[in-house]
Amino acid sequence: MDSERFFLKVAETTDADPGTDAAPARLKSRMYSRLLAEQASTGPLLSLSETRESGRSVCVFELLVAQAPVPDRVKSMNPCTVCHARYLAERLDQAPIFWPHCPYSEFHRG
Amino acid sequence: MCATFTSAPVADTAEPPSPEPTGDPVERELVAAVIRKDRKATAEFIERYADPVHAYVRFRLAPRTDLVDDLVQDVFLAALKGLPEFAGRAALKSWLLGIARHKVEDHYRTSLRRMETPELDDDSGLIPVEFPCFDEMIDGARLRDKTRRVLARLPEAYSYALLWRYWEQRSVRAIAAETGRSEKAGERLLARARTQFKRLWEAD
């Protein structure tokens, strides 16, 4: 078999079956932090109250912020930046965090 | 005498029909929510698409697995910036893989520009070699694993040259032009890469 055909066939076959390699949870965690920071840099995030109203669940800490009698400006901040779950999730492969509806926890539970 | 219209007149000033929304409605909703800066949508965006983008980049960057995480993150940052222009004509996953492909090719370009072509002890790399018949080869999953192992053991320049030429299907001329080589030098790089690949393939 000539080399051109061989390589094109191998490429075609390996691309058709890209495998099941999952991205590491700590990479997903770091990307989430980075993307939120990027979004926050161009204006406030959607407030946690509005996030809840749109039908998405929030974690227990976010719920506290969403229900607290604070201005919308505060509810649009990202409490994850000071959360232990983020810290662990960005550094460990299997971080021991089990908060329901915490994105970091969900990345680690796959 | 009155003119009779058999069909509705089309006025020059008529509003063009608004374009039909395209694509998967679930994806459209997710994109809209990410653009609204709904943090949970951003998490879902990553959860849904990080795996295929990571798998693609990891394969394409062999043997440099240390660079994969940064490049995957770059893909998502570029996607975040580009989402308002995402028209939904392709699936979101395909659109993201398109961005990943551009990033990977940028990496090949800059890496191959600064790399010396590894020299073999002899000129055997320039002699056409026969490859095993594909029909006799192993199943897809084993083929992928074997291919990845072999690519990972090649010098970076050879691996990138092969991946760019055969997986991304760029012509030798285009690769040579983008890496500041003559076409002849591009051919030589690929010939040596193929020979080295074959040696490792047979030894694996």
XYZ file of C-alpha atoms in Angstrom:
314
model
C 0.000 0.000 0.000
C 1.466 3.408 -0.880
C 2.123 5.863 1.900
C -0.426 8.492 0.821
C -3.282 5.988 0.885
C -2.076 4.494 4.127
C -1.963 7.790 5.998
C -5.215 9.127 4.579
C -6.944 5.895 5.592
C -5.453 5.952 9.094
C -6.477 9.606 9.485
C -9.998 8.904 8.275
C -10.417 5.930 10.592
C -8.973 7.571 13.706
C -11.068 10.711 13.156
C -14.221 8.658 12.691
C -13.575 7.125 16.110
C -12.186 9.981 18.196
C -12.387 7.964 21.419
C -13.872 8.755 24.762
C -11.107 10.802 26.327
C -12.814 13.128 28.757
C -11.326 16.519 29.482
C -9.891 16.522 33.027
C -12.301 17.966 35.597
C -9.679 20.404 36.808
C -9.323 21.770 33.265
C -13.102 22.255 33.035
C -12.989 23.964 36.423
C -10.197 26.306 35.396
C -11.956 27.116 32.129
C -15.188 27.874 33.967
C -13.390 30.314 36.294
C -11.598 31.897 33.337
C -14.708 32.242 31.193
C -16.701 33.782 34.043
C -13.858 36.231 34.715
C -13.868 37.099 31.023
C -17.628 37.627 31.029
C -17.468 39.709 34.206
C -14.758 41.893 32.696
C -17.190 43.309 30.135
C -20.096 43.982 32.501
C -22.059 42.299 35.257
C -23.015 38.645 35.060
C -26.689 37.785 35.002
C -27.787 38.084 38.619
C -28.239 34.890 40.597
C -31.928 35.741 41.073
C -32.400 35.951 37.288
C -30.424 32.750 36.822
C -32.857 31.000 39.165
C -35.836 32.560 37.408
C -34.590 31.199 34.095
C -34.896 27.714 35.568
C -31.293 26.950 36.376
C -30.308 25.700 39.791
C -27.814 27.411 42.060
C -25.710 26.006 44.899
C -26.373 26.679 48.558
C -23.920 29.581 48.716
C -25.288 31.163 45.569
C -28.784 30.729 46.992
C -27.776 32.717 50.068
C -26.576 35.532 47.828
C -29.664 35.316 45.600
C -32.027 35.591 48.574
C -30.081 38.133 50.585
C -31.488 41.683 50.735
C -28.598 43.075 48.718
C -28.566 45.136 45.526
C -28.572 43.406 42.126
C -25.007 44.575 41.670
C -23.952 42.216 44.469
C -26.103 39.385 43.127
C -24.260 39.700 39.821
C -20.880 39.131 41.441
C -19.277 35.723 41.340
C -19.114 34.198 44.843
C -17.198 31.218 43.447
C -14.040 33.333 43.375
C -13.823 33.006 47.180
C -15.193 29.461 47.441
C -13.130 26.495 48.650
C -14.845 24.291 46.054
C -13.321 26.302 43.205
C -9.889 26.162 44.824
C -9.984 22.376 45.190
C -11.631 21.754 41.818
C -8.962 23.651 39.897
C -6.131 21.748 41.538
C -7.221 18.173 42.148
C -8.189 15.430 39.722
C -10.955 14.126 41.950
C -11.801 16.957 44.281
C -13.818 15.986 47.367
C -16.637 18.477 46.780
C -20.236 17.380 46.779
C -22.334 20.551 46.847
C -25.496 20.062 44.798
C -25.717 22.408 41.782
C -22.135 23.595 42.199
C -20.596 23.565 38.676
C -17.167 22.652 40.054
C -18.649 19.710 41.907
C -20.546 18.654 38.783
C -17.418 18.764 36.616
C -15.768 16.404 39.071
C -18.684 14.033 39.191
C -18.772 13.936 35.379
C -60.137 49.200 -16.957
C -58.903 47.811 -13.770
C -55.898 45.577 -13.694
C -56.441 42.284 -11.979
C -53.711 40.854 -9.845
C -53.598 37.125 -9.841
C -51.032 37.049 -7.117
C -49.901 39.426 -4.448
C -47.739 42.184 -5.872
C -44.172 42.263 -4.695
C -43.240 45.807 -3.870
C -39.642 46.920 -4.161
C -39.852 48.295 -0.674
C -41.108 45.064 0.898
C -39.249 43.932 3.991
C -37.077 40.911 3.279
C -38.383 37.851 5.042
C -36.713 37.461 8.394
C -34.267 34.580 8.276
C -35.556 31.357 9.693
C -33.805 30.406 12.884
C -31.506 27.528 12.117
C -29.916 24.798 14.137
C -30.858 22.894 17.220
C -33.234 24.924 19.441
C -31.562 23.583 22.589
C -28.199 24.827 21.329
C -29.699 28.181 20.358
C -31.131 28.579 23.830
C -27.807 27.647 25.408
C -25.918 30.122 23.217
C -28.394 32.886 24.053
C -28.038 32.160 27.774
C -24.228 32.242 27.609
C -24.411 35.568 25.777
C -26.734 36.846 28.550
C -23.903 35.883 30.931
C -25.918 33.257 32.731
C -23.121 31.548 34.667
C -24.872 28.170 34.795
C -25.231 28.216 31.016
C -21.506 28.868 30.766
C -20.920 25.806 32.968
C -23.214 23.734 30.751
C -21.413 25.006 27.644
C -18.123 23.712 29.066
C -19.598 20.455 30.352
C -21.146 19.634 26.974
C -18.289 20.522 24.665
C -14.992 20.322 26.563
C -14.679 16.558 26.011
C -14.804 16.501 22.186
C -12.612 19.605 21.890
C -10.098 18.135 24.332
C -10.039 14.769 22.518
C -9.444 16.511 19.187
C -6.681 18.805 20.470
C -4.967 16.027 22.414
C -4.704 13.829 19.343
C -3.539 16.687 17.132
C -0.830 17.911 19.495
C 0.939 14.585 19.952
C 3.552 14.391 21.387
C 3.108 17.734 23.196
C 0.361 16.770 25.643
C 1.650 19.454 28.016
C 0.213 22.122 25.699
C -3.272 20.625 25.400
C -4.976 22.315 28.357
C -3.866 25.812 27.376
C -4.944 25.352 23.794
C -8.362 23.963 24.785
C -8.866 26.958 27.047
C -7.894 29.286 24.176
C -10.544 27.615 22.023
C -13.256 28.311 24.585
C -12.117 31.900 25.111
C -12.222 32.500 21.354
C -15.616 30.817 21.205
C -16.948 33.038 23.975
C -15.927 36.099 21.974
C -17.384 34.679 18.772
C -20.686 33.357 20.146
C -22.694 36.455 19.171
C -21.758 35.684 15.550
C -22.612 31.985 15.833
C -25.431 31.650 13.319
C -26.351 28.069 14.080
C -25.801 26.913 10.497
C -23.534 24.185 11.850
C -23.857 22.290 15.099
C -22.207 24.060 18.011
C -19.773 21.163 18.421
C -18.662 21.452 14.779
C -18.289 25.201 15.148
C -16.090 24.726 18.220
C -14.017 22.069 16.463
C -13.540 24.551 13.618
C -12.076 27.058 16.073
C -9.930 24.285 17.549
C -8.671 23.407 14.080
C -7.556 26.996 13.488
C -5.755 27.058 16.829
C -4.036 23.745 16.125
C -2.915 24.913 12.683
C -1.592 28.146 14.202
C 0.417 25.996 16.581
C 1.779 23.814 13.759
C 2.728 26.920 11.804
C 4.640 28.640 14.590
C 6.248 25.409 15.825
C 7.401 24.188 12.427
C 8.719 27.644 11.558
C 11.093 27.612 14.505
C 12.015 23.912 14.367
C 14.950 22.431 12.596
C 14.050 19.357 10.569
C 15.535 16.377 12.415
C 18.272 14.725 10.391
C 18.377 11.005 9.845
C 21.695 9.171 9.777
C 21.138 8.253 6.155
C 18.947 9.213 3.237
C 16.648 6.217 3.551
C 13.819 8.583 4.434
C 13.768 9.810 0.874
C 13.130 6.399 -0.642
C 9.412 5.576 -1.082
C 8.400 2.873 1.366
C 5.583 0.358 1.245
C 3.033 0.454 4.050
C 0.980 -2.436 5.372
C -2.315 -3.059 3.619
C -5.021 -1.216 5.475
C -7.589 -4.007 5.174
C -5.404 -6.192 7.326
C -5.299 -3.659 10.090
C -6.851 -3.686 13.496
C -10.168 -2.218 14.589
C -10.755 1.520 14.968
C -10.119 1.893 18.711
C -6.876 -0.099 18.620
C -5.790 1.699 15.486
C -6.339 5.059 17.203
C -4.347 3.987 20.258
C -1.511 2.614 18.170
C -1.449 5.712 15.975
C -1.356 7.959 19.023
C 1.495 5.957 20.561
C 3.519 6.160 17.370
C 2.870 9.883 16.881
C 3.838 10.505 20.509
C 7.225 8.872 19.927
C 8.042 10.840 16.800
C 10.050 14.055 16.915
C 7.605 16.943 17.170
C 8.355 18.227 13.669
C 7.568 14.851 12.088
C 4.394 14.355 14.058
C 3.082 17.824 13.234
C 3.988 17.472 9.574
C 2.066 14.196 9.294
C -0.928 15.453 11.262
C -1.123 18.635 9.218
C -0.759 16.849 5.895
C -3.008 13.838 6.436
C -5.357 14.609 9.305
C -5.958 18.237 8.387
C -5.441 17.454 4.696
C -3.262 20.425 3.854
C -1.167 20.190 0.704
C 2.609 19.926 0.921
C 2.832 23.222 -0.939
C 0.620 24.984 1.610
C 2.524 23.521 4.565
C 5.834 24.517 3.006
C 4.639 28.043 2.286
C 3.239 28.527 5.784
C 6.407 27.317 7.455
C 8.851 29.257 5.301
C 10.232 26.185 3.517
C 10.611 25.356 -0.139
C 8.208 22.742 -1.475
C 11.145 20.392 -1.867
C 12.075 20.842 1.798
C 8.454 20.213 2.738
C 8.468 16.970 0.738
C 11.706 15.923 2.409
C 10.307 16.614 5.878
C 7.226 14.535 5.138
C 9.186 11.699 3.547
C 11.374 11.400 6.616
C 8.373 11.638 8.891
C 6.644 8.811 7.024
C 9.706 6.590 7.179
C 10.180 7.169 10.882
C 6.475 6.579 11.474
C 6.680 3.271 9.609
C 9.658 2.105 11.675
C 7.879 2.859 14.922
C 4.601 1.411 13.632
C 6.252 -1.894 12.824
C 8.106 -1.975 16.123
C 5.004 -1.207 18.178
